[in-house]
Amino acid sequence: MSLSGRFVVLVLVGAVPVVLAGDNAGWVLLAWLVISVLIAALDLILAASPRQVSLERSVAARLRLGETTISTLNVQNLGRRRLRGLLRDAWQPSAGATANRVRIDVPTGERRRVEVALTPFRRGERRVEQVTIRSFGPLRVAARQATLSAPGSVRVLPPFLSRKHLPSKLTRLRELDGRTSILHRGQGTEFDSLRDYVRGDDVRSIDWRATARRSSGSGAGSQVMVRTWRPERDRRVIVVIDSGRTSAARVCDEPRLDTAIESSLLLAALASRAGDRVDLLAFDRRQRARVQGATGADLLARMVDAMAPLEPELIETDWAAIPGQVRTITSQRALVVLLTSVDSVGTARPLLSVLPQLTRRHTVVVASVLDPGVAKDTLSRDGLSDVYRAAASERALLDGERVAAAIRQQGADIVTAPPADLPVALVDRYLALKASGRL
Amino acid sequence: MTSPTTATATPAVAITPTTRQWLRSWRFWLVAGIAVVVAAVGSTLTTASVGDMTPFGSQNPGPTGGMAVAEVLRQQGVDVIDTASFADVTASSADPASTTLLVDDSDGLLDDQRIADLGAVASRLVLVAPTAALLEAYAPSVSYGGVPDADGSLDAACDLPAATRAGSLTASGSSLQPSGSGSEATFCFADADGRSQLAQTTDGEQTVTVLAESTPFQNEGVTSAGNAALILGVLGETPTLIWYHPGIGDLDLDAAPTGADLTPGWVTPLIVLLIAVFLAGAVWRGRRFGPLVVEDLPVVVPASETIEGRARLYARSASRLHALDALRIGTVSRLATALRLSRTATVEEVSRAVASTLRRPLAEVRALLVDDDPHHDAQLVEYAERLLVLERDVAAALRVNGDGTAR
């Protein structure tokens, strides 16, 4: 049960007869209160039952973070009276349902559609469990209220904002591939094909033997043959995302984990176009997400789906288990990308201790988010506290450099960049590795 | 928007319990609550029926009451009329000559007019611990005399028949004494200094007996010494006894118009109405539209927190050299990069290169980059600033040189 503002006004209007009544004011007051309560009771009795309602929900299963979707709810009145009132679709706050209180008017036996726009502002599974209906009587003085179960959920996928970099990187990949209209020698290490020399081709790629064979065979002229090269294909890329406690830290108001997700998506998009097989693993002390054996367009869909509910776990990552996890994915040589953070020697020690196991078999790239604020802080000297801060920042940079040096010493590669640039930096490193045939 | 009813539609499962379910789940507490209220009301009512707690009240059976005396008098055939209102007193005195009036105005509620009227009610007045006004009106020759000098009982030592019959009386906490020298009153149960427990004056028809205090005659102590004999003798001389203990009703409240008289009749009802409006408004705004929705909150950890912490640690322990060294390492490595020295260049090499680039004495550069130890905070800030200036100078010098190499 609930009352409306009309009931309050109704009681307040009683002030007029009470004042006019003079000496009998007490009795008038009593009568007015009784009448008000009776009106409210009558209204309550005449209100449609908020329980005699059938609810049917339909909402998109997935959407990208930042996009808007419409959640529809079909409300059918099964009772004997016209249902007039308010409906609240109780989505979680982060589902971004701004106008989730809707006025409804459903005649007996009929059905109405209630639409609520959702603009979620958090990644992951956004849920709704209940719908509350407040059914007013014909006078709209009092209402019956009931909360009904109408579960639903929408999976909010990572935004993949770095996909804007994909076209330029694909162009770069095609250049590597030797398939571009620009006729220069395709970089790479794998022999692709022989073709006629065209002006502008690198003379170093002329295959004299093939040229000789061709001119002697057909005698059709002095066509010079060149070799084209292409990067290796069908290599494996294994992306390991560290979802442990350090991934919760925010750099530029973005958790490290989200940057890692962005980076892995861009890398996967590019690598799958380049013909490589990409597998994903999110791990802290146990496996949080895994995508294996997906190819083509399916890969990205499965990756965003797997990573959507990923949250930083406030536990220390068990690096010792990572080589075993990688081995379960492949025993071949692969590019292993570890998306983690390299802050200080202390926290990076477990990582450093397992790196040799990985580098013995695989090419390893460690990608880490760099805080651009730290470098800026080292130059501010506006007072004692600033100087101490600058000193601490300098020390932090030094620590990071020491860890990076240690990682290089173990035979792994390291990429550090601010959150906005890390996906691109990682992809550039991948392309460089591919071009030099180190995959 | 509208579609015909489908026969298969079933109502959604309600999470809110129905009134019946609610009553069932809260049954225990409802029953318990009602039981507690009933018990509280019941006990209040029963104790209230017992509860005459007036000291020396004729209905009070407690240790401080006077019920023992009243009951004994009743058994002896005295008509004891217990009252707390002045109207009852005047109404119940048919024959003043055969009436004794006990006045115990311990709360001081009687005004002068009523005190004057009391005299006409009965020929015998017994004033128990009277107020000054009562004494002034009926026994002007008696006044209070302080704490008697006795710790047991006091002998009658006077010729009042009731007092001599009683023989002795337990001493109470106060006493009476003559006011002025020419007192006509009879004083009984006096201590060595003449502070007595009872005084009696006779003015024509009217006999006024003053008792210093009611304590000796209360239920607890009435059986000691001659207390009972005395009080029964004083109160039981006439067939009717009015036991008057002035109550709240005797306060004269109608004298001046109060605030309630001056306000119109509708003010109080209006206030009640506004309270009702307030309550209705509270229900209107306070009724929650369904239960709260639960959501896990994300963890927010700024990555720079460790740096902040370390900076504060430096500041608290005032490790100036430590902080300056960190800054120097950063400066030296940046200078080495700017001067195109190798990554492994020593501080010595960097200092020399800087000194030659800026054409400054080597010792000065070396002191800034390596040797100086800041002794206080101001010095630390100054050195930190100078390191930055040095970097800027080197950058400027390299720009001027154009080729970017140190000479």
Coordinates of C-alpha atoms in Angstrom, one line a residue, chain A residues 53-60 69-75 85-104 112-119 126-134 145-154, chain B residues 12 15 289-295:
Chain A
V53 CA -0.1 -9.2 -14.1
S54 CA 1.8 -11.2 -16.6
L55 CA 5.3 -9.9 -17.5
E56 CA 7.3 -10.8 -20.5
R57 CA 10.7 -9.3 -20.9
S58 CA 12.9 -9.1 -24.0
V59 CA 16.2 -7.4 -24.2
A60 CA 19.3 -7.6 -26.4
T69 CA 19.7 -0.6 -26.1
I70 CA 15.9 -0.8 -25.4
S71 CA 14.6 -3.2 -22.9
T72 CA 11.0 -4.0 -23.5
L73 CA 8.6 -5.4 -21.0
N74 CA 5.1 -6.7 -22.0
V75 CA 2.7 -6.0 -19.2
G85 CA -0.4 3.4 -12.1
L86 CA 3.4 3.4 -12.1
L87 CA 5.8 0.7 -13.0
R88 CA 9.5 0.5 -12.0
D89 CA 11.8 -1.7 -14.0
A90 CA 14.5 -2.3 -11.3
W91 CA 17.7 -2.6 -13.4
Q92 CA 21.0 -2.4 -11.6
P93 CA 22.1 1.3 -11.3
S94 CA 25.1 0.6 -13.7
A95 CA 22.7 -0.6 -16.4
G96 CA 22.1 3.1 -16.9
A97 CA 18.3 2.9 -17.1
T98 CA 17.6 6.6 -16.5
A99 CA 13.8 6.6 -17.1
N100 CA 12.9 3.3 -15.4
R101 CA 9.7 4.6 -13.8
V102 CA 6.9 4.5 -16.4
R103 CA 3.3 5.4 -16.1
I104 CA 1.1 2.5 -17.3
R112 CA 1.0 -2.9 -23.1
R113 CA 4.6 -2.6 -23.9
V114 CA 7.0 -0.7 -21.6
E115 CA 10.3 0.4 -23.0
V116 CA 13.3 1.4 -21.0
A117 CA 16.4 2.7 -22.6
L118 CA 19.6 1.2 -21.2
T119 CA 23.0 2.9 -21.5
R126 CA 24.0 -6.2 -15.9
R127 CA 21.0 -7.7 -14.3
V128 CA 17.4 -7.0 -13.5
E129 CA 15.4 -9.2 -11.1
Q130 CA 12.2 -7.5 -10.3
V131 CA 9.5 -5.1 -11.5
T132 CA 7.5 -3.1 -9.0
I133 CA 3.9 -2.1 -9.9
R134 CA 2.0 0.6 -8.0
Q145 CA 2.0 -2.0 -4.6
A146 CA 3.7 -5.3 -5.3
T147 CA 7.1 -6.4 -6.5
L148 CA 7.1 -9.1 -9.2
S149 CA 9.9 -11.3 -10.3
A150 CA 10.9 -10.6 -13.9
P151 CA 14.5 -11.6 -14.3
G152 CA 16.6 -10.5 -17.3
S153 CA 20.2 -9.6 -18.1
V154 CA 22.3 -7.9 -20.7
Chain B
A12 CA 4.3 -13.2 -12.7
I15 CA 8.1 -11.2 -4.4
F289 CA 9.0 1.9 -4.8
G290 CA 10.1 -1.7 -4.4
P291 CA 13.2 -3.1 -2.8
L292 CA 16.6 -1.7 -3.4
V293 CA 18.7 -3.3 -6.2
V294 CA 22.0 -4.8 -5.2
E295 CA 25.1 -4.3 -7.2

